[in-house]
mmCIF file of C-alpha atoms (C1' of nucleotides) in Angstrom:
data_model
loop_
_atom_site.group_PDB
_atom_site.id
_atom_site.type_symbol
_atom_site.label_atom_id
_atom_site.label_comp_id
_atom_site.label_asym_id
_atom_site.label_seq_id
_atom_site.Cartn_x
_atom_site.Cartn_y
_atom_site.Cartn_z
ATOM 1 C CA MET A 1 0.000 0.000 0.000
ATOM 2 C CA GLU A 2 1.464 3.282 -1.016
ATOM 3 C CA SER A 3 0.949 6.381 0.973
ATOM 4 C CA TYR A 4 1.106 9.861 -0.373
ATOM 5 C CA LYS A 5 1.762 13.250 0.918
ATOM 6 C CA GLU A 6 0.307 16.261 -0.669
ATOM 7 C CA ILE A 7 2.675 19.041 -1.397
ATOM 8 C CA LYS A 8 1.547 22.449 -2.372
ATOM 9 C CA ILE A 9 4.006 25.114 -3.260
ATOM 10 C CA GLU A 10 3.132 28.197 -5.172
ATOM 11 C CA ASP A 11 4.655 30.925 -7.216
ATOM 12 C CA HIS A 12 6.845 29.623 -9.880
ATOM 13 C CA HIS A 13 8.369 30.478 -13.189
ATOM 14 C CA PRO A 14 8.680 28.641 -16.388
ATOM 15 C CA MET A 15 11.755 26.605 -15.892
ATOM 16 C CA SER A 16 13.787 23.769 -17.044
ATOM 17 C CA PHE A 17 12.709 20.303 -16.230
ATOM 18 C CA PHE A 18 14.757 20.072 -13.113
ATOM 19 C CA ASP A 19 13.224 23.175 -11.832
ATOM 20 C CA ASN A 20 10.109 21.218 -11.481
ATOM 21 C CA PHE A 21 11.753 19.567 -8.614
ATOM 22 C CA GLN A 22 13.011 22.784 -7.246
ATOM 23 C CA VAL A 23 9.466 23.910 -7.178
ATOM 24 C CA THR A 24 10.281 27.520 -7.387
ATOM 25 C CA ASN A 25 8.122 29.495 -9.643
ATOM 26 C CA HIS A 26 4.841 27.887 -10.445
ATOM 27 C CA SER A 27 2.019 26.652 -8.465
ATOM 28 C CA PHE A 28 2.767 23.151 -7.509
ATOM 29 C CA THR A 29 0.095 20.974 -6.225
ATOM 30 C CA GLY A 30 0.115 17.284 -6.297
ATOM 31 C CA LEU A 31 0.855 14.052 -4.682
ATOM 32 C CA MET A 32 4.184 12.592 -4.005
ATOM 33 C CA SER A 33 4.357 8.940 -3.575
ATOM 34 C CA ASP A 34 5.884 7.517 -0.496
ATOM 35 C CA TYR A 35 9.207 6.818 -1.905
ATOM 36 C CA SER A 36 10.133 4.517 0.859
ATOM 37 C CA THR A 37 7.881 1.978 -0.649
ATOM 38 C CA ALA A 38 9.345 2.474 -4.010
ATOM 39 C CA SER A 39 12.725 0.926 -4.223
ATOM 40 C CA SER A 40 16.189 1.218 -2.966
ATOM 41 C CA LEU A 41 16.827 3.929 -5.466
ATOM 42 C CA GLY A 42 16.726 7.501 -4.460
ATOM 43 C CA PHE A 43 14.508 9.874 -6.236
ATOM 44 C CA MET A 44 17.392 11.906 -7.437
ATOM 45 C CA GLU A 45 19.231 8.848 -8.423
ATOM 46 C CA LEU A 46 16.553 7.984 -10.816
ATOM 47 C CA LEU A 47 17.393 11.168 -12.514
ATOM 48 C CA GLY A 48 21.048 10.527 -12.275
ATOM 49 C CA VAL A 49 21.577 13.370 -9.936
ATOM 50 C CA GLN A 50 23.799 11.327 -7.746
ATOM 51 C CA ASP A 51 26.482 12.005 -10.244
ATOM 52 C CA PHE A 52 26.414 15.697 -10.177
ATOM 53 C CA CYS A 53 29.547 16.114 -8.162
ATOM 54 C CA SER A 54 31.602 14.759 -10.948
ATOM 55 C CA SER A 55 30.035 16.854 -13.591
ATOM 56 C CA SER A 56 31.957 19.736 -14.880
ATOM 57 C CA ALA A 57 30.565 21.402 -17.931
ATOM 58 C CA ASN A 58 28.331 24.393 -17.829
ATOM 59 C CA SER A 59 24.744 23.574 -18.218
ATOM 60 C CA VAL A 60 23.359 24.759 -21.464
ATOM 61 C CA PHE A 61 19.726 24.011 -21.337
ATOM 62 C CA GLU A 62 17.029 25.740 -23.135
ATOM 63 C CA LEU A 63 14.192 26.978 -21.075
ATOM 64 C CA PRO A 64 11.091 25.221 -22.117
ATOM 65 C CA LYS A 65 7.955 26.695 -20.779
ATOM 66 C CA VAL A 66 7.375 24.267 -18.052
ATOM 67 C CA GLU A 67 5.441 24.138 -14.920
ATOM 68 C CA PRO A 68 6.420 22.050 -11.972
ATOM 69 C CA ALA A 69 6.068 18.386 -12.206
ATOM 70 C CA VAL A 70 4.030 16.291 -9.962
ATOM 71 C CA CYS A 71 6.091 13.400 -8.882
ATOM 72 C CA ILE A 72 3.873 10.417 -8.853
ATOM 73 C CA SER A 73 3.775 6.758 -9.218
ATOM 74 C CA GLU A 74 2.676 5.343 -12.471
ATOM 75 C CA ASP A 75 -0.419 4.032 -10.819
ATOM 76 C CA GLN A 76 -1.351 7.541 -10.053
ATOM 77 C CA VAL A 77 -0.728 8.583 -13.547
ATOM 78 C CA LYS A 78 -3.132 5.908 -14.530
ATOM 79 C CA GLN A 79 -5.717 7.290 -12.212
ATOM 80 C CA ILE A 80 -5.256 10.827 -13.299
ATOM 81 C CA SER A 81 -5.164 10.262 -16.969
ATOM 82 C CA THR A 82 -8.176 9.095 -18.796
ATOM 83 C CA VAL A 83 -5.920 7.159 -21.037
ATOM 84 C CA SER A 84 -5.785 3.792 -19.460
ATOM 85 C CA THR A 85 -2.413 3.063 -20.867
ATOM 86 C CA VAL A 86 -0.806 6.327 -20.199
ATOM 87 C CA ALA A 87 1.463 5.201 -17.459
ATOM 88 C CA GLY A 88 2.415 1.758 -18.349
ATOM 89 C CA ASP A 89 1.036 -1.589 -19.046
ATOM 90 C CA SER A 90 -0.399 -4.069 -16.694
ATOM 91 C CA SER A 91 2.960 -5.467 -15.898
ATOM 92 C CA CYS A 92 4.057 -2.189 -14.577
ATOM 93 C CA ASN A 93 4.827 -2.573 -10.950
ATOM 94 C CA LEU A 94 6.875 0.536 -11.055
ATOM 95 C CA LEU A 95 7.762 1.680 -7.611
ATOM 96 C CA ASN A 96 7.706 -1.630 -5.973
ATOM 97 C CA MET A 97 9.955 -3.249 -8.395
ATOM 98 C CA PRO A 98 13.239 -4.369 -6.986
ATOM 99 C CA SER A 99 16.206 -2.480 -8.184
ATOM 100 C CA THR A 100 17.885 -5.176 -10.097
ATOM 101 C CA PRO A 101 20.424 -4.167 -12.610
ATOM 102 C CA ASN A 102 20.149 -5.947 -15.834
ATOM 103 C CA CYS A 103 21.694 -9.256 -15.090
ATOM 104 C CA SER A 104 20.406 -11.069 -18.051
ATOM 105 C CA SER A 105 22.982 -11.982 -20.513
ATOM 106 C CA ILE A 106 23.104 -14.151 -23.506
ATOM 107 C CA SER A 107 25.926 -16.202 -24.696
ATOM 108 C CA SER A 108 28.142 -14.318 -27.020
ATOM 109 C CA GLU A 109 29.525 -17.498 -28.387
ATOM 110 C CA GLY A 110 29.331 -17.654 -32.085
ATOM 111 C CA HIS A 111 27.749 -20.455 -33.867
ATOM 112 C CA PRO A 112 30.324 -23.157 -34.512
ATOM 113 C CA ARG A 113 31.527 -23.008 -38.046
ATOM 114 C CA SER A 114 30.959 -25.989 -40.197
ATOM 115 C CA THR A 115 33.169 -27.355 -42.907
ATOM 116 C CA ASP A 116 30.227 -26.992 -45.211
ATOM 117 C CA ASP A 117 30.595 -23.283 -45.101
ATOM 118 C CA ALA A 118 31.917 -23.233 -48.606
ATOM 119 C CA ASP A 119 28.575 -24.340 -49.845
ATOM 120 C CA GLY A 120 26.462 -21.302 -50.399
ATOM 121 C CA GLU A 121 23.276 -22.990 -49.433
ATOM 122 C CA VAL A 122 24.757 -24.316 -46.249
ATOM 123 C CA VAL A 123 26.181 -20.961 -45.463
ATOM 124 C CA GLU A 124 22.784 -19.534 -46.042
ATOM 125 C CA HIS A 125 21.343 -22.201 -43.837
ATOM 126 C CA HIS A 126 23.846 -21.498 -41.113
ATOM 127 C CA HIS A 127 23.214 -17.843 -41.463
ATOM 128 C CA HIS A 128 19.553 -18.505 -41.014
ATOM 129 C CA GLN A 129 20.259 -20.754 -38.070
ATOM 130 C CA GLN A 130 22.418 -18.117 -36.533
ATOM 131 C CA GLN A 131 19.762 -15.561 -37.090
ATOM 132 C CA THR A 132 17.201 -17.807 -35.524
ATOM 133 C CA LYS A 133 19.476 -18.501 -32.639
ATOM 134 C CA THR A 134 20.175 -14.830 -32.196
ATOM 135 C CA LYS A 135 16.493 -14.120 -32.202
ATOM 136 C CA GLN A 136 15.907 -16.789 -29.646
ATOM 137 C CA GLN A 137 18.649 -15.399 -27.502
ATOM 138 C CA LEU A 138 17.146 -12.006 -27.892
ATOM 139 C CA LYS A 139 13.814 -13.380 -26.840
ATOM 140 C CA ALA A 140 15.309 -15.011 -23.788
ATOM 141 C CA LYS A 141 17.072 -11.828 -22.946
ATOM 142 C CA LYS A 142 13.945 -9.808 -23.356
ATOM 143 C CA ARG A 143 12.050 -12.247 -21.240
ATOM 144 C CA SER A 144 14.486 -12.050 -18.386
ATOM 145 C CA GLU A 145 14.596 -8.326 -18.707
ATOM 146 C CA LYS A 146 10.866 -8.179 -18.575
ATOM 147 C CA LYS A 147 10.849 -10.133 -15.394
ATOM 148 C CA GLN A 148 13.363 -7.864 -13.774
ATOM 149 C CA ARG A 149 12.298 -4.471 -14.819
ATOM 150 C CA GLU A 150 14.068 -1.473 -13.449
ATOM 151 C CA PRO A 151 12.050 0.639 -11.054
ATOM 152 C CA ARG A 152 10.091 3.329 -12.758
ATOM 153 C CA PHE A 153 9.160 6.780 -11.744
ATOM 154 C CA ALA A 154 6.685 8.966 -13.487
ATOM 155 C CA PHE A 155 6.324 12.705 -13.482
ATOM 156 C CA MET A 156 3.494 14.804 -14.695
ATOM 157 C CA THR A 157 4.738 18.110 -15.892
ATOM 158 C CA LYS A 158 2.779 20.982 -17.257
ATOM 159 C CA SER A 159 4.767 21.955 -20.256
ATOM 160 C CA GLU A 160 4.436 23.233 -23.767
ATOM 161 C CA VAL A 161 7.288 21.102 -24.936
ATOM 162 C CA ASP A 162 7.182 17.366 -25.012
ATOM 163 C CA PHE A 163 10.771 16.689 -24.324
ATOM 164 C CA LEU A 164 12.020 18.174 -21.103
ATOM 165 C CA GLU A 165 15.702 18.623 -20.574
ATOM 166 C CA ASP A 166 17.047 16.755 -17.606
ATOM 167 C CA GLY A 167 20.740 16.981 -18.228
ATOM 168 C CA TYR A 168 21.171 13.702 -19.982
ATOM 169 C CA ARG A 169 21.353 12.873 -23.618
ATOM 170 C CA TRP A 170 18.585 10.691 -24.918
ATOM 171 C CA ARG A 171 18.214 8.808 -28.106
ATOM 172 C CA LYS A 172 14.755 8.187 -29.388
ATOM 173 C CA TYR A 173 14.219 4.585 -30.283
ATOM 174 C CA GLY A 174 10.546 4.348 -30.777
ATOM 175 C CA GLN A 175 7.225 6.037 -31.007
ATOM 176 C CA LYS A 176 3.866 4.461 -30.545
ATOM 177 C CA ALA A 177 0.375 5.675 -30.906
ATOM 178 C CA VAL A 178 -1.413 5.481 -27.617
ATOM 179 C CA LYS A 179 -4.818 3.943 -27.572
ATOM 180 C CA ASN A 180 -7.602 6.485 -27.248
ATOM 181 C CA SER A 181 -5.140 9.295 -27.387
ATOM 182 C CA PRO A 182 -4.190 11.598 -30.228
ATOM 183 C CA PHE A 183 -0.772 11.965 -28.703
ATOM 184 C CA PRO A 184 1.928 9.419 -29.414
ATOM 185 C CA ARG A 185 4.208 7.990 -26.798
ATOM 186 C CA ASN A 186 7.897 8.481 -27.379
ATOM 187 C CA TYR A 187 10.556 6.103 -26.174
ATOM 188 C CA TYR A 188 14.019 7.338 -25.309
ATOM 189 C CA ARG A 189 17.168 5.624 -24.170
ATOM 190 C CA CYS A 190 20.191 7.203 -22.560
ATOM 191 C CA THR A 191 22.884 7.587 -25.182
ATOM 192 C CA SER A 192 25.608 6.437 -22.871
ATOM 193 C CA ALA A 193 26.674 2.970 -23.920
ATOM 194 C CA THR A 194 26.822 1.570 -20.426
ATOM 195 C CA CYS A 195 23.691 3.243 -19.236
ATOM 196 C CA ASN A 196 20.446 1.411 -19.531
ATOM 197 C CA VAL A 197 18.102 4.143 -18.481
ATOM 198 C CA LYS A 198 14.978 4.617 -20.511
ATOM 199 C CA LYS A 199 12.291 7.148 -20.466
ATOM 200 C CA ARG A 200 8.883 7.455 -21.969
ATOM 201 C CA VAL A 201 7.327 10.738 -22.795
ATOM 202 C CA GLU A 202 3.712 11.258 -23.611
ATOM 203 C CA ARG A 203 1.032 13.819 -23.255
ATOM 204 C CA CYS A 204 -1.902 13.340 -21.011
ATOM 205 C CA PHE A 205 -5.014 12.818 -23.042
ATOM 206 C CA SER A 206 -7.275 14.497 -20.546
ATOM 207 C CA ASP A 207 -5.004 17.495 -20.311
ATOM 208 C CA PRO A 208 -2.727 17.995 -23.312
ATOM 209 C CA SER A 209 -0.752 20.594 -21.437
ATOM 210 C CA ILE A 210 0.545 17.880 -19.149
ATOM 211 C CA VAL A 211 3.531 15.847 -20.171
ATOM 212 C CA VAL A 212 3.992 12.505 -18.497
ATOM 213 C CA THR A 213 7.614 11.461 -18.273
ATOM 214 C CA THR A 214 8.412 8.016 -17.009
ATOM 215 C CA TYR A 215 11.956 7.090 -16.078
ATOM 216 C CA GLU A 216 13.101 3.530 -15.902
ATOM 217 C CA GLY A 217 16.458 2.538 -14.560
ATOM 218 C CA LYS A 218 19.340 4.312 -13.049
ATOM 219 C CA HIS A 219 22.066 6.350 -14.713
ATOM 220 C CA THR A 220 25.475 4.818 -14.317
ATOM 221 C CA HIS A 221 27.367 7.877 -15.366
ATOM 222 C CA PRO A 222 27.540 11.569 -14.683
ATOM 223 C CA SER A 223 25.268 13.875 -16.524
ATOM 224 C CA PRO A 224 27.118 15.249 -19.510
ATOM 225 C CA MET A 225 25.467 18.590 -19.219
ATOM 226 C CA ILE A 226 25.128 19.265 -15.562
ATOM 227 C CA THR A 227 27.387 21.497 -13.611
ATOM 228 C CA ILE A 228 27.416 21.473 -9.931
ATOM 229 C CA MET A 229 28.993 24.409 -8.336
ATOM 230 C CA PRO A 230 29.632 23.647 -4.724
ATOM 231 C CA ARG A 231 28.854 27.079 -3.483
ATOM 232 C CA PRO A 232 28.087 26.804 0.162
ATOM 233 C CA SER A 233 25.487 29.222 1.362
ATOM 234 C CA CYS A 234 24.774 30.864 -1.910
ATOM 235 C CA TYR A 235 21.579 30.331 -3.706
ATOM 236 C CA PRO A 236 20.262 33.363 -5.367
ATOM 237 C CA THR A 237 18.942 30.962 -7.822
ATOM 238 C CA ARG A 238 18.165 32.821 -10.903
ATOM 239 C CA VAL A 239 20.871 35.317 -10.387
ATOM 240 C CA LEU A 240 23.575 33.158 -11.719
ATOM 241 C CA PRO A 241 26.771 34.355 -13.249
ATOM 242 C CA SER A 242 26.425 32.997 -16.723
ATOM 243 C CA PRO A 243 23.454 32.718 -18.995
ATOM 244 C CA ALA A 244 24.243 29.081 -19.377
ATOM 245 C CA SER A 245 24.061 28.294 -15.747
ATOM 246 C CA ALA A 246 21.110 30.538 -15.319
ATOM 247 C CA ALA A 247 19.370 28.554 -17.930
ATOM 248 C CA PHE A 248 19.602 25.518 -15.782
ATOM 249 C CA PRO A 249 19.440 26.369 -12.138
ATOM 250 C CA LEU A 250 19.726 22.865 -10.962
ATOM 251 C CA PRO A 251 18.252 21.768 -7.741
ATOM 252 C CA MET A 252 21.529 20.170 -6.889
ATOM 253 C CA GLN A 253 23.254 23.463 -6.723
ATOM 254 C CA PHE A 254 22.684 23.588 -3.027
ATOM 255 C CA ASN A 255 25.627 23.512 -0.738
ATOM 256 C CA ILE A 256 27.463 20.415 0.203
ATOM 257 C CA ASN A 257 26.336 19.675 3.687
ATOM 258 C CA GLN A 258 24.472 17.096 5.584
ATOM 259 C CA SER A 259 21.254 17.663 3.818
ATOM 260 C CA PHE A 260 23.042 17.437 0.586
ATOM 261 C CA ASN A 261 24.443 14.091 1.488
ATOM 262 C CA GLU A 262 21.116 12.895 2.618
ATOM 263 C CA LEU A 263 19.578 13.922 -0.593
ATOM 264 C CA THR A 264 22.155 12.373 -2.758
ATOM 265 C CA ASN A 265 22.542 9.235 -0.787
ATOM 266 C CA PRO A 266 20.334 6.620 -2.290
ATOM 267 C CA LEU A 267 19.841 5.008 1.053
ATOM 268 C CA ALA A 268 18.971 8.225 2.726
ATOM 269 C CA LEU A 269 16.532 9.337 0.131
ATOM 270 C CA ASN A 270 14.126 6.596 0.729
ATOM 271 C CA ASN A 271 11.204 8.269 2.247
ATOM 272 C CA GLN A 272 8.965 11.136 1.639
ATOM 273 C CA LEU A 273 10.668 13.238 4.192
ATOM 274 C CA ASP A 274 13.817 13.110 2.185
ATOM 275 C CA LEU A 275 11.878 13.930 -0.865
ATOM 276 C CA ALA A 276 10.399 16.873 0.884
ATOM 277 C CA ALA A 277 13.867 17.818 2.009
ATOM 278 C CA PHE A 278 14.911 17.728 -1.558
ATOM 279 C CA VAL A 279 12.097 19.992 -2.475
ATOM 280 C CA ALA A 280 13.144 22.282 0.285
ATOM 281 C CA GLN A 281 16.669 22.234 -0.948
ATOM 282 C CA GLY A 282 15.465 23.322 -4.282
ATOM 283 C CA ARG A 283 13.671 26.143 -2.693
ATOM 284 C CA ARG A 284 16.879 27.558 -1.484
ATOM 285 C CA PHE A 285 17.082 29.125 -4.866
ATOM 286 C CA CYS A 286 13.861 30.896 -4.409
ATOM 287 C CA THR A 287 13.543 34.508 -3.740
ATOM 288 C CA THR A 288 12.863 35.475 -0.196
ATOM 289 C CA GLU A 289 9.333 36.508 -1.063
ATOM 290 C CA MET A 290 8.619 33.097 -2.351
ATOM 291 C CA MET A 291 10.174 31.486 0.610
ATOM 292 C CA GLY A 292 8.002 33.333 2.974
ATOM 293 C CA ALA A 293 4.924 32.217 1.207
ATOM 294 C CA ASP A 294 5.765 28.592 1.132
ATOM 295 C CA GLN A 295 7.651 27.840 4.202
ATOM 296 C CA GLY A 296 4.594 27.045 6.171
ATOM 297 C CA LEU A 297 3.738 24.199 3.960
ATOM 298 C CA LEU A 298 7.208 22.895 3.988
ATOM 299 C CA GLN A 299 7.269 22.999 7.708
ATOM 300 C CA ASP A 300 4.397 20.649 7.655
ATOM 301 C CA LEU A 301 6.485 18.258 5.722
ATOM 302 C CA MET A 302 9.803 18.425 7.408
ATOM 303 C CA PRO A 303 11.497 19.351 10.634
ATOM 304 C CA SER A 304 11.955 23.038 11.149
ATOM 305 C CA THR A 305 15.615 22.524 11.825
ATOM 306 C CA VAL A 306 16.111 21.355 8.317
ATOM 307 C CA LEU A 307 14.311 24.283 6.920
ATOM 308 C CA LYS A 308 16.254 26.754 8.987
ATOM 309 C CA GLN A 309 19.464 25.214 8.006
ATOM 310 C CA ASP A 310 18.597 25.066 4.382
ATOM 311 C CA TYR A 311 17.413 28.569 3.959
ATOM 312 C CA ARG A 312 20.391 30.176 5.498
ATOM 313 C "C1'" DC B 1 30.540 10.322 -41.858
ATOM 314 C "C1'" DG B 2 28.594 10.052 -37.448
ATOM 315 C "C1'" DC B 3 24.726 10.612 -34.847
ATOM 316 C "C1'" DG B 4 19.920 11.056 -34.071
ATOM 317 C "C1'" DT B 5 15.087 10.467 -35.761
ATOM 318 C "C1'" DT B 6 11.426 8.154 -38.159
ATOM 319 C "C1'" DT B 7 8.662 4.392 -38.912
ATOM 320 C "C1'" DG B 8 7.130 -0.157 -40.146
ATOM 321 C "C1'" DA B 9 7.727 -4.668 -38.437
ATOM 322 C "C1'" DC B 10 8.142 -7.811 -34.939
ATOM 323 C "C1'" DC B 11 7.485 -9.935 -30.406
ATOM 324 C "C1'" DA B 12 5.590 -10.749 -25.723
ATOM 325 C "C1'" DG B 13 2.013 -10.340 -22.490
ATOM 326 C "C1'" DC B 14 -2.627 -10.188 -21.472
ATOM 327 C "C1'" DG B 15 -7.629 -10.619 -21.743
ATOM 328 C "C1'" DC B 16 -11.342 -12.834 -23.876
ATOM 329 C "C1'" DG C 1 -6.054 -19.631 -30.024
ATOM 330 C "C1'" DC C 2 -6.785 -14.984 -31.370
ATOM 331 C "C1'" DG C 3 -6.649 -10.172 -31.293
ATOM 332 C "C1'" DC C 4 -5.075 -6.121 -29.072
ATOM 333 C "C1'" DT C 5 -1.594 -3.340 -27.108
ATOM 334 C "C1'" DG C 6 2.893 -1.946 -25.293
ATOM 335 C "C1'" DG C 7 7.607 -2.148 -26.066
ATOM 336 C "C1'" DT C 8 11.588 -2.730 -28.990
ATOM 337 C "C1'" DC C 9 14.306 -3.316 -33.127
ATOM 338 C "C1'" DA C 10 16.563 -1.835 -37.109
ATOM 339 C "C1'" DA C 11 16.758 -0.074 -41.805
ATOM 340 C "C1'" DA C 12 16.170 4.109 -44.021
ATOM 341 C "C1'" DC C 13 16.620 8.696 -43.821
ATOM 342 C "C1'" DG C 14 17.973 13.498 -42.431
ATOM 343 C "C1'" DC C 15 21.047 16.753 -40.615
ATOM 344 C "C1'" DG C 16 25.242 19.121 -39.305
#
DNA sequence: CGCGTTTGACCAGCGC
DNA sequence: GCGCTGGTCAAACGCG
């Protein structure tokens, strides 16, 4: 049984995708799933944020007109959307799926060569056999992968653009028409060779302004586009030195301290309090006016000591 | 030429 | 078993 905590933060700006998690400039109302029931993965980890310390390049994101995301389970997406398939198929156990890295592997052994290889027909036959074998291996692989799906996490984001920048490079590998929806579902895979993270992007049928982004898996590499500037005690968010960095005021630009570690530690970020702490961290980039307006709600979600510490 | 997108085909799972 | 649907593959294509 999942439990949810409602989070309501107001006053935000059109921002990059990550800003949705900073919850800084738009009204933000929604449900956050109890992440403790989700998996051993941290929320940020799902986005690959655990790697930010090693990132170095300036962020160069465009600023899509985006409103804050609602971080939800796929089940919730199902409930919200009128499109029954919007958030995954019936096999989608999303949050409760164990975090099991892809352990399926198929034999890379080649098909033993025969002395008949000179014969074209035989070669053809062997080629066919190999193809068949490869297909079977692929099937087996797919099957095992299906059984051990990576944990998924879905976000509903009010946005004009379908594809929201999150700091990683994605390669589109498929597009499918969604039943009962005029909007197709796009399938993306992280371009990093070793990374098996996938994401699905689709628009909500009931509300076309909402983009549903579903992440599956965990990044195994640093974001190629994210810069983390360990600037203790400085978070005038949108007043950043360079246009590039200003274009992507990442939530992980908060200072390196205990809260930071908690947020980036996959083990620590396993409950909604941590998630709320993350949200609060993001809010360190807010203007003071905004802070004043929202702090009350945040206090409901997390210890005041955390808030005090974070807003300093 | 390398990389990313498009798109039709294929496969697996599921419900009937 | 059959049809439907979601998910993936891979060849063709486009772009810088």
